């Protein structure tokens, strides 16, 4: 079964090659000559588009790394420092009992919000908003009641919210670092894919161009060799030669014209053979008004026919027949 499958596969391959060759033979001479550079141009265009496409993808990944992921990682670190700064400002306001110091904490909170939005850490900013509202309210309460020795960490809900913010910042930073590593991997794979794709296109193009060169060479040289063979046979006087025409290009048209010429010469040879056997009833019809050979042959047959009829009359005893010479050399 495996051997039969291999044979079937070989037959399909041979059939495909024969079909491909037949299609090439149907092309004109100019199309055949332009086939190889056309395939090369298509391959170069494919390589160009592949490299431009992968280059654009690489630029997009690098742009995301440069303008999104790295700033986000840096902003995550800044947010951790700003979170501690906000908490310290609230604690200092409680310690000093200065309600006006809460305005400083408010401005630091606003800075934290801008940084969080720039880092695309909106869930963290939302958590920070709830934490800060509660922490500021507690701080204002402690300042009003003179509890300067209290700490915000003594409130379990604030501690929990503060920890959630820190965890969120750490998670955001880790996610951005993972995204950076993934972007670098993707960039490397895109670059490798571009190399591999270019190598495949070049390899296929080389194989295809080699195959096309061979087919085009065969489709051109074989008809030329056939024309040379026929011309050599005709030069030896062989008018029985036959021409095999398979192509439809200009060389094929030349071979078909030579085939008609061979048929014409064969007919003239047959007429000459008939005359050589004494048959002056041969009818020769010129192919065209400019058929010099056919017209001359027709006139020769007519002349021989006239002389034959004169000879017949003389043989019958008619000596009154008159013969008009055609030229001074007749």
PDB file of C-alpha atoms in Angstrom:
ATOM      1  CA  UNK A   1       0.000   0.000   0.000  1.00  0.00           C
ATOM      2  CA  UNK A   2       2.816   2.390   0.874  1.00  0.00           C
ATOM      3  CA  UNK A   3       4.560   1.631  -2.431  1.00  0.00           C
ATOM      4  CA  UNK A   4       1.341   2.249  -4.338  1.00  0.00           C
ATOM      5  CA  UNK A   5       0.861   5.557  -2.541  1.00  0.00           C
ATOM      6  CA  UNK A   6       4.428   6.559  -3.404  1.00  0.00           C
ATOM      7  CA  UNK A   7       3.836   5.731  -7.054  1.00  0.00           C
ATOM      8  CA  UNK A   8       0.581   7.701  -7.059  1.00  0.00           C
ATOM      9  CA  UNK A   9       2.387  10.669  -5.507  1.00  0.00           C
ATOM     10  CA  UNK A  10       5.138  10.484  -8.131  1.00  0.00           C
ATOM     11  CA  UNK A  11       2.550  10.356 -10.918  1.00  0.00           C
ATOM     12  CA  UNK A  12       0.800  13.431  -9.532  1.00  0.00           C
ATOM     13  CA  UNK A  13       4.133  15.241  -9.314  1.00  0.00           C
ATOM     14  CA  UNK A  14       5.058  14.329 -12.884  1.00  0.00           C
ATOM     15  CA  UNK A  15       1.576  15.337 -14.067  1.00  0.00           C
ATOM     16  CA  UNK A  16       1.839  18.690 -12.304  1.00  0.00           C
ATOM     17  CA  UNK A  17       5.275  19.337 -13.837  1.00  0.00           C
ATOM     18  CA  UNK A  18       3.976  18.384 -17.291  1.00  0.00           C
ATOM     19  CA  UNK A  19       0.979  20.681 -16.880  1.00  0.00           C
ATOM     20  CA  UNK A  20       3.228  23.504 -15.685  1.00  0.00           C
ATOM     21  CA  UNK A  21       5.568  22.979 -18.637  1.00  0.00           C
ATOM     22  CA  UNK A  22       2.647  22.907 -21.074  1.00  0.00           C
ATOM     23  CA  UNK A  23       1.377  26.205 -19.725  1.00  0.00           C
ATOM     24  CA  UNK A  24       4.793  27.760 -20.114  1.00  0.00           C
ATOM     25  CA  UNK A  25       5.008  26.475 -23.696  1.00  0.00           C
ATOM     26  CA  UNK A  26       1.712  28.215 -24.475  1.00  0.00           C
ATOM     27  CA  UNK A  27       3.210  31.576 -23.549  1.00  0.00           C
ATOM     28  CA  UNK A  28       4.685  33.923 -26.100  1.00  0.00           C
ATOM     29  CA  UNK A  29       8.451  34.386 -26.448  1.00  0.00           C
ATOM     30  CA  UNK A  30       8.299  37.785 -24.764  1.00  0.00           C
ATOM     31  CA  UNK A  31       6.195  36.431 -21.882  1.00  0.00           C
ATOM     32  CA  UNK A  32       8.676  33.592 -21.385  1.00  0.00           C
ATOM     33  CA  UNK A  33      11.587  36.000 -21.182  1.00  0.00           C
ATOM     34  CA  UNK A  34       9.660  38.174 -18.730  1.00  0.00           C
ATOM     35  CA  UNK A  35       8.542  35.267 -16.560  1.00  0.00           C
ATOM     36  CA  UNK A  36      11.768  34.902 -14.553  1.00  0.00           C
ATOM     37  CA  UNK A  37      12.212  38.595 -13.652  1.00  0.00           C
ATOM     38  CA  UNK A  38       8.500  38.751 -12.839  1.00  0.00           C
ATOM     39  CA  UNK A  39       8.818  35.905 -10.329  1.00  0.00           C
ATOM     40  CA  UNK A  40      11.937  37.550  -8.868  1.00  0.00           C
ATOM     41  CA  UNK A  41      10.058  40.859  -8.564  1.00  0.00           C
ATOM     42  CA  UNK A  42       7.161  39.139  -6.796  1.00  0.00           C
ATOM     43  CA  UNK A  43       9.579  37.459  -4.373  1.00  0.00           C
ATOM     44  CA  UNK A  44      11.368  40.738  -3.650  1.00  0.00           C
ATOM     45  CA  UNK A  45       8.018  42.447  -3.084  1.00  0.00           C
ATOM     46  CA  UNK A  46       6.977  39.682  -0.676  1.00  0.00           C
ATOM     47  CA  UNK A  47      10.260  40.020   1.237  1.00  0.00           C
ATOM     48  CA  UNK A  48       9.857  43.794   1.334  1.00  0.00           C
ATOM     49  CA  UNK A  49       6.275  43.577   2.623  1.00  0.00           C
ATOM     50  CA  UNK A  50       7.296  40.944   5.176  1.00  0.00           C
ATOM     51  CA  UNK A  51      10.127  43.085   6.514  1.00  0.00           C
ATOM     52  CA  UNK A  52       8.022  46.258   6.515  1.00  0.00           C
ATOM     53  CA  UNK A  53       5.201  44.468   8.351  1.00  0.00           C
ATOM     54  CA  UNK A  54       7.456  42.895  10.960  1.00  0.00           C
ATOM     55  CA  UNK A  55       9.305  46.189  11.301  1.00  0.00           C
ATOM     56  CA  UNK A  56       6.060  47.998  12.053  1.00  0.00           C
ATOM     57  CA  UNK A  57       5.087  45.352  14.606  1.00  0.00           C
ATOM     58  CA  UNK A  58       8.514  45.638  16.239  1.00  0.00           C
ATOM     59  CA  UNK A  59       8.204  49.423  16.364  1.00  0.00           C
ATOM     60  CA  UNK A  60       4.780  49.108  17.978  1.00  0.00           C
ATOM     61  CA  UNK A  61       6.105  46.760  20.649  1.00  0.00           C
ATOM     62  CA  UNK A  62       9.115  48.978  21.314  1.00  0.00           C
ATOM     63  CA  UNK A  63       6.853  52.025  21.497  1.00  0.00           C
ATOM     64  CA  UNK A  64       4.651  50.244  24.044  1.00  0.00           C
ATOM     65  CA  UNK A  65       7.726  49.298  26.105  1.00  0.00           C
ATOM     66  CA  UNK A  66       9.166  52.786  25.952  1.00  0.00           C
ATOM     67  CA  UNK A  67       6.018  54.828  26.434  1.00  0.00           C
ATOM     68  CA  UNK A  68       3.725  52.534  28.421  1.00  0.00           C
ATOM     69  CA  UNK A  69       5.356  49.711  30.340  1.00  0.00           C
ATOM     70  CA  UNK A  70       8.584  51.336  31.523  1.00  0.00           C
ATOM     71  CA  UNK A  71       6.845  54.567  32.631  1.00  0.00           C
ATOM     72  CA  UNK A  72       4.226  52.427  34.389  1.00  0.00           C
ATOM     73  CA  UNK A  73       6.909  50.491  36.303  1.00  0.00           C
ATOM     74  CA  UNK A  74       8.659  53.715  37.252  1.00  0.00           C
ATOM     75  CA  UNK A  75       5.357  55.271  38.254  1.00  0.00           C
ATOM     76  CA  UNK A  76       4.533  52.227  40.411  1.00  0.00           C
ATOM     77  CA  UNK A  77       7.727  52.797  42.363  1.00  0.00           C
ATOM     78  CA  UNK A  78       6.935  56.508  42.639  1.00  0.00           C
ATOM     79  CA  UNK A  79       3.430  55.700  43.871  1.00  0.00           C
ATOM     80  CA  UNK A  80       4.806  53.601  46.699  1.00  0.00           C
ATOM     81  CA  UNK A  81       6.995  56.510  47.801  1.00  0.00           C
ATOM     82  CA  UNK A  82       4.116  58.993  47.397  1.00  0.00           C
ATOM     83  CA  UNK A  83       1.821  56.720  49.424  1.00  0.00           C
ATOM     84  CA  UNK A  84       4.275  56.786  52.285  1.00  0.00           C
ATOM     85  CA  UNK A  85       4.578  60.573  51.890  1.00  0.00           C
ATOM     86  CA  UNK A  86       0.805  61.021  52.091  1.00  0.00           C
ATOM     87  CA  UNK A  87       0.576  58.851  55.192  1.00  0.00           C
ATOM     88  CA  UNK A  88       3.485  60.719  56.801  1.00  0.00           C
ATOM     89  CA  UNK A  89       1.853  64.080  56.050  1.00  0.00           C
ATOM     90  CA  UNK A  90      -1.362  62.962  57.734  1.00  0.00           C
ATOM     91  CA  UNK A  91       0.580  61.615  60.719  1.00  0.00           C
ATOM     92  CA  UNK A  92       2.591  64.852  61.012  1.00  0.00           C
ATOM     93  CA  UNK A  93      -0.643  66.864  60.971  1.00  0.00           C
ATOM     94  CA  UNK A  94      -1.971  64.737  63.830  1.00  0.00           C
ATOM     95  CA  UNK A  95       1.285  64.955  65.779  1.00  0.00           C
ATOM     96  CA  UNK A  96       1.533  68.746  65.477  1.00  0.00           C
ATOM     97  CA  UNK A  97      -2.209  69.246  65.896  1.00  0.00           C
ATOM     98  CA  UNK A  98      -2.126  71.549  62.864  1.00  0.00           C
ATOM     99  CA  UNK A  99      -5.311  71.288  60.836  1.00  0.00           C
ATOM    100  CA  UNK A 100      -3.772  73.431  58.118  1.00  0.00           C
ATOM    101  CA  UNK A 101      -1.212  70.707  57.467  1.00  0.00           C
ATOM    102  CA  UNK A 102      -4.019  68.622  56.045  1.00  0.00           C
ATOM    103  CA  UNK A 103      -3.926  70.877  52.963  1.00  0.00           C
ATOM    104  CA  UNK A 104      -0.390  69.657  52.346  1.00  0.00           C
ATOM    105  CA  UNK A 105      -1.658  66.079  52.575  1.00  0.00           C
ATOM    106  CA  UNK A 106      -4.440  66.980  50.127  1.00  0.00           C
ATOM    107  CA  UNK A 107      -1.930  68.274  47.579  1.00  0.00           C
ATOM    108  CA  UNK A 108       0.171  65.131  48.000  1.00  0.00           C
ATOM    109  CA  UNK A 109      -2.984  63.079  47.478  1.00  0.00           C
ATOM    110  CA  UNK A 110      -3.609  64.941  44.232  1.00  0.00           C
ATOM    111  CA  UNK A 111      -0.048  64.239  43.111  1.00  0.00           C
ATOM    112  CA  UNK A 112      -0.618  60.556  43.885  1.00  0.00           C
ATOM    113  CA  UNK A 113      -3.804  60.597  41.777  1.00  0.00           C
ATOM    114  CA  UNK A 114      -2.065  62.152  38.778  1.00  0.00           C
ATOM    115  CA  UNK A 115       0.771  59.654  38.997  1.00  0.00           C
ATOM    116  CA  UNK A 116      -1.678  56.739  39.324  1.00  0.00           C
ATOM    117  CA  UNK A 117      -3.618  57.850  36.259  1.00  0.00           C
ATOM    118  CA  UNK A 118      -0.369  58.218  34.296  1.00  0.00           C
ATOM    119  CA  UNK A 119       0.601  54.696  35.370  1.00  0.00           C
ATOM    120  CA  UNK A 120      -2.867  53.433  34.385  1.00  0.00           C
ATOM    121  CA  UNK A 121      -3.343  52.222  37.959  1.00  0.00           C
ATOM    122  CA  UNK A 122      -6.955  53.329  38.230  1.00  0.00           C
ATOM    123  CA  UNK A 123      -7.984  50.559  40.686  1.00  0.00           C
ATOM    124  CA  UNK A 124      -5.147  51.657  42.964  1.00  0.00           C
ATOM    125  CA  UNK A 125      -6.220  55.284  42.676  1.00  0.00           C
ATOM    126  CA  UNK A 126      -9.778  54.273  43.538  1.00  0.00           C
ATOM    127  CA  UNK A 127      -8.570  52.342  46.583  1.00  0.00           C
ATOM    128  CA  UNK A 128      -6.400  55.314  47.514  1.00  0.00           C
ATOM    129  CA  UNK A 129      -9.429  57.581  47.320  1.00  0.00           C
ATOM    130  CA  UNK A 130     -11.367  55.488  49.833  1.00  0.00           C
ATOM    131  CA  UNK A 131      -8.333  55.116  52.098  1.00  0.00           C
ATOM    132  CA  UNK A 132      -7.494  58.813  52.020  1.00  0.00           C
ATOM    133  CA  UNK A 133     -11.070  59.908  52.706  1.00  0.00           C
ATOM    134  CA  UNK A 134     -11.152  57.689  55.791  1.00  0.00           C
ATOM    135  CA  UNK A 135      -7.615  58.569  56.912  1.00  0.00           C
ATOM    136  CA  UNK A 136      -8.188  62.316  56.521  1.00  0.00           C
ATOM    137  CA  UNK A 137     -11.450  62.088  58.448  1.00  0.00           C
ATOM    138  CA  UNK A 138      -9.707  60.225  61.283  1.00  0.00           C
ATOM    139  CA  UNK A 139      -6.809  62.692  61.245  1.00  0.00           C
ATOM    140  CA  UNK A 140      -9.157  65.697  61.450  1.00  0.00           C
ATOM    141  CA  UNK A 141     -11.033  64.017  64.307  1.00  0.00           C
ATOM    142  CA  UNK A 142      -7.814  63.390  66.250  1.00  0.00           C
ATOM    143  CA  UNK A 143      -6.633  66.983  65.664  1.00  0.00           C
ATOM    144  CA  UNK A 144      -9.943  68.393  66.890  1.00  0.00           C
ATOM    145  CA  UNK A 145      -9.852  66.259  70.006  1.00  0.00           C
ATOM    146  CA  UNK A 146      -6.173  66.888  70.740  1.00  0.00           C
ATOM    147  CA  UNK A 147      -5.066  63.283  70.341  1.00  0.00           C
ATOM    148  CA  UNK A 148      -1.566  64.050  69.168  1.00  0.00           C
ATOM    149  CA  UNK A 149      -0.050  60.767  70.222  1.00  0.00           C
ATOM    150  CA  UNK A 150      -2.421  58.616  68.145  1.00  0.00           C
ATOM    151  CA  UNK A 151      -1.320  56.783  65.044  1.00  0.00           C
ATOM    152  CA  UNK A 152      -3.327  56.037  61.956  1.00  0.00           C
ATOM    153  CA  UNK A 153      -2.047  52.493  62.061  1.00  0.00           C
ATOM    154  CA  UNK A 154      -4.065  51.904  65.204  1.00  0.00           C
ATOM    155  CA  UNK A 155      -7.228  51.845  63.086  1.00  0.00           C
ATOM    156  CA  UNK A 156      -7.642  48.345  61.658  1.00  0.00           C
ATOM    157  CA  UNK A 157      -9.692  49.436  58.638  1.00  0.00           C
ATOM    158  CA  UNK A 158      -7.053  52.017  57.655  1.00  0.00           C
ATOM    159  CA  UNK A 159      -4.299  49.466  58.031  1.00  0.00           C
ATOM    160  CA  UNK A 160      -6.229  47.052  55.862  1.00  0.00           C
ATOM    161  CA  UNK A 161      -6.882  49.652  53.187  1.00  0.00           C
ATOM    162  CA  UNK A 162      -3.299  50.831  53.280  1.00  0.00           C
ATOM    163  CA  UNK A 163      -2.098  47.261  52.800  1.00  0.00           C
ATOM    164  CA  UNK A 164      -4.515  46.777  49.905  1.00  0.00           C
ATOM    165  CA  UNK A 165      -3.078  49.856  48.203  1.00  0.00           C
ATOM    166  CA  UNK A 166       0.479  48.620  48.637  1.00  0.00           C
ATOM    167  CA  UNK A 167      -0.465  45.197  47.360  1.00  0.00           C
ATOM    168  CA  UNK A 168      -2.215  46.773  44.396  1.00  0.00           C
ATOM    169  CA  UNK A 169       0.867  48.834  43.588  1.00  0.00           C
ATOM    170  CA  UNK A 170       3.076  45.780  43.841  1.00  0.00           C
ATOM    171  CA  UNK A 171       0.710  43.793  41.623  1.00  0.00           C
ATOM    172  CA  UNK A 172       0.625  46.609  39.062  1.00  0.00           C
ATOM    173  CA  UNK A 173       4.416  46.801  39.028  1.00  0.00           C
ATOM    174  CA  UNK A 174       4.743  43.044  38.589  1.00  0.00           C
ATOM    175  CA  UNK A 175       2.168  43.044  35.807  1.00  0.00           C
ATOM    176  CA  UNK A 176       4.024  45.791  33.980  1.00  0.00           C
ATOM    177  CA  UNK A 177       7.337  43.979  34.375  1.00  0.00           C
ATOM    178  CA  UNK A 178       5.739  40.806  33.010  1.00  0.00           C
ATOM    179  CA  UNK A 179       4.325  42.850  30.129  1.00  0.00           C
ATOM    180  CA  UNK A 180       7.803  44.253  29.423  1.00  0.00           C
ATOM    181  CA  UNK A 181       9.320  40.766  29.361  1.00  0.00           C
ATOM    182  CA  UNK A 182       6.487  39.546  27.129  1.00  0.00           C
ATOM    183  CA  UNK A 183       6.941  42.521  24.774  1.00  0.00           C
ATOM    184  CA  UNK A 184      10.656  41.783  24.481  1.00  0.00           C
ATOM    185  CA  UNK A 185       9.922  38.107  23.768  1.00  0.00           C
ATOM    186  CA  UNK A 186       7.338  39.063  21.186  1.00  0.00           C
ATOM    187  CA  UNK A 187       9.794  41.452  19.563  1.00  0.00           C
ATOM    188  CA  UNK A 188      12.419  38.722  19.372  1.00  0.00           C
ATOM    189  CA  UNK A 189       9.909  36.272  17.875  1.00  0.00           C
ATOM    190  CA  UNK A 190       8.776  38.867  15.343  1.00  0.00           C
ATOM    191  CA  UNK A 191      12.385  39.478  14.322  1.00  0.00           C
ATOM    192  CA  UNK A 192      13.052  35.744  14.051  1.00  0.00           C
ATOM    193  CA  UNK A 193       9.832  35.271  12.106  1.00  0.00           C
ATOM    194  CA  UNK A 194      10.976  37.974   9.686  1.00  0.00           C
ATOM    195  CA  UNK A 195      14.314  36.201   9.215  1.00  0.00           C
ATOM    196  CA  UNK A 196      12.671  32.814   8.803  1.00  0.00           C
ATOM    197  CA  UNK A 197      10.005  34.182   6.452  1.00  0.00           C
ATOM    198  CA  UNK A 198      12.603  35.940   4.317  1.00  0.00           C
ATOM    199  CA  UNK A 199      14.727  32.774   4.213  1.00  0.00           C
ATOM    200  CA  UNK A 200      11.710  30.680   3.177  1.00  0.00           C
ATOM    201  CA  UNK A 201      10.667  33.165   0.478  1.00  0.00           C
ATOM    202  CA  UNK A 202      14.233  33.369  -0.832  1.00  0.00           C
ATOM    203  CA  UNK A 203      14.613  29.581  -0.801  1.00  0.00           C
ATOM    204  CA  UNK A 204      11.288  29.019  -2.575  1.00  0.00           C
ATOM    205  CA  UNK A 205      12.149  31.777  -5.041  1.00  0.00           C
ATOM    206  CA  UNK A 206      15.543  30.210  -5.812  1.00  0.00           C
ATOM    207  CA  UNK A 207      13.964  26.789  -6.367  1.00  0.00           C
ATOM    208  CA  UNK A 208      11.136  28.252  -8.447  1.00  0.00           C
ATOM    209  CA  UNK A 209      13.489  30.406 -10.516  1.00  0.00           C
ATOM    210  CA  UNK A 210      15.756  27.412 -11.121  1.00  0.00           C
ATOM    211  CA  UNK A 211      12.794  25.319 -12.233  1.00  0.00           C
ATOM    212  CA  UNK A 212      11.403  28.123 -14.385  1.00  0.00           C
ATOM    213  CA  UNK A 213      14.812  28.764 -15.925  1.00  0.00           C
ATOM    214  CA  UNK A 214      15.042  25.109 -16.897  1.00  0.00           C
ATOM    215  CA  UNK A 215      11.499  24.998 -18.315  1.00  0.00           C
ATOM    216  CA  UNK A 216      11.892  28.289 -20.187  1.00  0.00           C
ATOM    217  CA  UNK A 217      15.268  27.170 -21.528  1.00  0.00           C
ATOM    218  CA  UNK A 218      13.795  23.885 -22.715  1.00  0.00           C
ATOM    219  CA  UNK A 219      10.732  25.586 -24.227  1.00  0.00           C
ATOM    220  CA  UNK A 220      13.052  27.900 -26.200  1.00  0.00           C
ATOM    221  CA  UNK A 221      15.981  25.667 -27.128  1.00  0.00           C
ATOM    222  CA  UNK A 222      14.010  22.578 -28.168  1.00  0.00           C
ATOM    223  CA  UNK A 223      11.962  24.398 -30.870  1.00  0.00           C
ATOM    224  CA  UNK A 224      15.149  26.127 -32.091  1.00  0.00           C
ATOM    225  CA  UNK A 225      16.900  22.757 -32.287  1.00  0.00           C
ATOM    226  CA  UNK A 226      13.900  21.372 -34.156  1.00  0.00           C
ATOM    227  CA  UNK A 227      14.049  24.276 -36.616  1.00  0.00           C
ATOM    228  CA  UNK A 228      17.793  23.705 -37.129  1.00  0.00           C
ATOM    229  CA  UNK A 229      17.187  19.984 -37.728  1.00  0.00           C
ATOM    230  CA  UNK A 230      14.488  20.672 -40.312  1.00  0.00           C
ATOM    231  CA  UNK A 231      16.610  23.300 -42.064  1.00  0.00           C
ATOM    232  CA  UNK A 232      19.531  20.856 -42.231  1.00  0.00           C
ATOM    233  CA  UNK A 233      17.296  18.148 -43.754  1.00  0.00           C
ATOM    234  CA  UNK A 234      15.886  20.627 -46.283  1.00  0.00           C
ATOM    235  CA  UNK A 235      19.413  21.720 -47.179  1.00  0.00           C
ATOM    236  CA  UNK A 236      20.085  18.076 -48.062  1.00  0.00           C
ATOM    237  CA  UNK A 237      16.995  18.017 -50.287  1.00  0.00           C
ATOM    238  CA  UNK A 238      14.859  15.897 -47.952  1.00  0.00           C
ATOM    239  CA  UNK A 239      11.302  17.156 -48.344  1.00  0.00           C
ATOM    240  CA  UNK A 240       9.806  14.259 -46.405  1.00  0.00           C
ATOM    241  CA  UNK A 241      10.921  15.674 -43.070  1.00  0.00           C
ATOM    242  CA  UNK A 242       8.186  16.225 -40.483  1.00  0.00           C
ATOM    243  CA  UNK A 243       8.147  18.959 -37.844  1.00  0.00           C
ATOM    244  CA  UNK A 244       6.837  18.554 -34.296  1.00  0.00           C
ATOM    245  CA  UNK A 245       5.274  21.798 -33.070  1.00  0.00           C
ATOM    246  CA  UNK A 246       4.326  22.033 -29.385  1.00  0.00           C
ATOM    247  CA  UNK A 247       4.806  25.685 -28.468  1.00  0.00           C
ATOM    248  CA  UNK A 248       2.539  28.609 -29.279  1.00  0.00           C
ATOM    249  CA  UNK A 249       5.205  31.309 -29.213  1.00  0.00           C
ATOM    250  CA  UNK A 250       7.032  32.996 -32.068  1.00  0.00           C
ATOM    251  CA  UNK A 251       9.329  30.000 -32.548  1.00  0.00           C
ATOM    252  CA  UNK A 252       6.254  27.791 -32.751  1.00  0.00           C
ATOM    253  CA  UNK A 253       4.862  30.107 -35.440  1.00  0.00           C
ATOM    254  CA  UNK A 254       8.204  29.821 -37.289  1.00  0.00           C
ATOM    255  CA  UNK A 255       8.042  26.018 -37.118  1.00  0.00           C
ATOM    256  CA  UNK A 256       4.466  26.007 -38.423  1.00  0.00           C
ATOM    257  CA  UNK A 257       5.557  28.235 -41.315  1.00  0.00           C
ATOM    258  CA  UNK A 258       8.438  25.840 -42.028  1.00  0.00           C
ATOM    259  CA  UNK A 259       5.959  22.980 -41.902  1.00  0.00           C
ATOM    260  CA  UNK A 260       3.841  24.663 -44.586  1.00  0.00           C
ATOM    261  CA  UNK A 261       7.003  25.265 -46.614  1.00  0.00           C
ATOM    262  CA  UNK A 262       7.965  21.590 -46.346  1.00  0.00           C
ATOM    263  CA  UNK A 263       4.464  20.562 -47.503  1.00  0.00           C
ATOM    264  CA  UNK A 264       4.746  23.005 -50.430  1.00  0.00           C
ATOM    265  CA  UNK A 265       8.170  21.707 -51.449  1.00  0.00           C
ATOM    266  CA  UNK A 266       6.932  18.131 -51.131  1.00  0.00           C
ATOM    267  CA  UNK A 267       4.053  18.909 -53.488  1.00  0.00           C
ATOM    268  CA  UNK A 268       6.404  20.550 -55.974  1.00  0.00           C
ATOM    269  CA  UNK A 269       8.733  17.539 -55.738  1.00  0.00           C
ATOM    270  CA  UNK A 270       5.783  15.223 -56.406  1.00  0.00           C
ATOM    271  CA  UNK A 271       4.862  17.309 -59.498  1.00  0.00           C
ATOM    272  CA  UNK A 272       8.477  17.206 -60.664  1.00  0.00           C
ATOM    273  CA  UNK A 273       8.545  13.428 -60.164  1.00  0.00           C
ATOM    274  CA  UNK A 274       5.382  13.100 -62.263  1.00  0.00           C
ATOM    275  CA  UNK A 275       6.948  15.201 -65.040  1.00  0.00           C
ATOM    276  CA  UNK A 276      10.086  13.117 -64.841  1.00  0.00           C
ATOM    277  CA  UNK A 277       7.907  10.066 -65.531  1.00  0.00           C
ATOM    278  CA  UNK A 278       6.446  11.770 -68.611  1.00  0.00           C
ATOM    279  CA  UNK A 279       3.150  12.847 -67.064  1.00  0.00           C
ATOM    280  CA  UNK A 280       2.471  16.310 -68.544  1.00  0.00           C
ATOM    281  CA  UNK A 281      -1.103  16.400 -67.242  1.00  0.00           C
ATOM    282  CA  UNK A 282       0.060  17.577 -63.863  1.00  0.00           C
ATOM    283  CA  UNK A 283      -1.911  20.575 -62.591  1.00  0.00           C
ATOM    284  CA  UNK A 284       0.035  23.080 -60.565  1.00  0.00           C
ATOM    285  CA  UNK A 285      -1.844  25.831 -58.721  1.00  0.00           C
ATOM    286  CA  UNK A 286       0.248  28.711 -57.369  1.00  0.00           C
ATOM    287  CA  UNK A 287      -0.319  29.469 -53.701  1.00  0.00           C
ATOM    288  CA  UNK A 288      -0.457  33.224 -54.234  1.00  0.00           C
ATOM    289  CA  UNK A 289       0.120  35.932 -56.811  1.00  0.00           C
ATOM    290  CA  UNK A 290       3.697  36.241 -55.583  1.00  0.00           C
ATOM    291  CA  UNK A 291       4.364  32.470 -55.693  1.00  0.00           C
ATOM    292  CA  UNK A 292       7.280  32.712 -58.134  1.00  0.00           C
ATOM    293  CA  UNK A 293       8.207  29.052 -57.856  1.00  0.00           C
ATOM    294  CA  UNK A 294       4.633  27.865 -58.335  1.00  0.00           C
ATOM    295  CA  UNK A 295       4.011  30.223 -61.271  1.00  0.00           C
ATOM    296  CA  UNK A 296       7.256  29.156 -62.951  1.00  0.00           C
ATOM    297  CA  UNK A 297       6.401  25.505 -62.399  1.00  0.00           C
ATOM    298  CA  UNK A 298       2.903  26.091 -63.802  1.00  0.00           C
ATOM    299  CA  UNK A 299       4.336  27.780 -66.891  1.00  0.00           C
ATOM    300  CA  UNK A 300       6.821  24.914 -67.360  1.00  0.00           C
ATOM    301  CA  UNK A 301       4.018  22.342 -67.185  1.00  0.00           C
ATOM    302  CA  UNK A 302       1.974  24.364 -69.686  1.00  0.00           C
ATOM    303  CA  UNK A 303       4.989  24.618 -71.996  1.00  0.00           C
ATOM    304  CA  UNK A 304       5.687  20.887 -71.847  1.00  0.00           C
ATOM    305  CA  UNK A 305       1.992  20.227 -72.432  1.00  0.00           C
ATOM    306  CA  UNK A 306       2.042  22.440 -75.523  1.00  0.00           C
ATOM    307  CA  UNK A 307       5.141  20.679 -76.867  1.00  0.00           C
ATOM    308  CA  UNK A 308       3.510  17.321 -76.185  1.00  0.00           C
ATOM    309  CA  UNK A 309       0.452  18.278 -78.179  1.00  0.00           C
ATOM    310  CA  UNK A 310       2.651  19.500 -81.064  1.00  0.00           C
ATOM    311  CA  UNK A 311       4.500  16.187 -81.003  1.00  0.00           C
ATOM    312  CA  UNK A 312       1.172  14.336 -81.072  1.00  0.00           C
ATOM    313  CA  UNK A 313       0.060  16.251 -84.211  1.00  0.00           C
ATOM    314  CA  UNK A 314       3.355  15.586 -85.947  1.00  0.00           C
ATOM    315  CA  UNK A 315       3.063  11.922 -85.009  1.00  0.00           C
ATOM    316  CA  UNK A 316      -0.365  11.946 -86.646  1.00  0.00           C
ATOM    317  CA  UNK A 317       1.194  13.238 -89.915  1.00  0.00           C
ATOM    318  CA  UNK A 318       0.169  16.876 -89.486  1.00  0.00           C
ATOM    319  CA  UNK A 319       3.172  18.836 -90.737  1.00  0.00           C
ATOM    320  CA  UNK A 320       1.281  22.118 -90.893  1.00  0.00           C
ATOM    321  CA  UNK A 321       1.687  22.732 -87.194  1.00  0.00           C
ATOM    322  CA  UNK A 322       3.568  25.818 -86.281  1.00  0.00           C
ATOM    323  CA  UNK A 323       5.667  26.230 -83.148  1.00  0.00           C
ATOM    324  CA  UNK A 324       6.382  29.643 -81.685  1.00  0.00           C
ATOM    325  CA  UNK A 325       9.629  29.656 -79.627  1.00  0.00           C
ATOM    326  CA  UNK A 326       9.224  31.265 -76.257  1.00  0.00           C
ATOM    327  CA  UNK A 327      12.630  32.965 -76.245  1.00  0.00           C
ATOM    328  CA  UNK A 328      15.803  33.128 -78.392  1.00  0.00           C
ATOM    329  CA  UNK A 329      17.241  30.295 -76.247  1.00  0.00           C
ATOM    330  CA  UNK A 330      14.223  28.018 -76.800  1.00  0.00           C
TER     331      UNK A 330
END
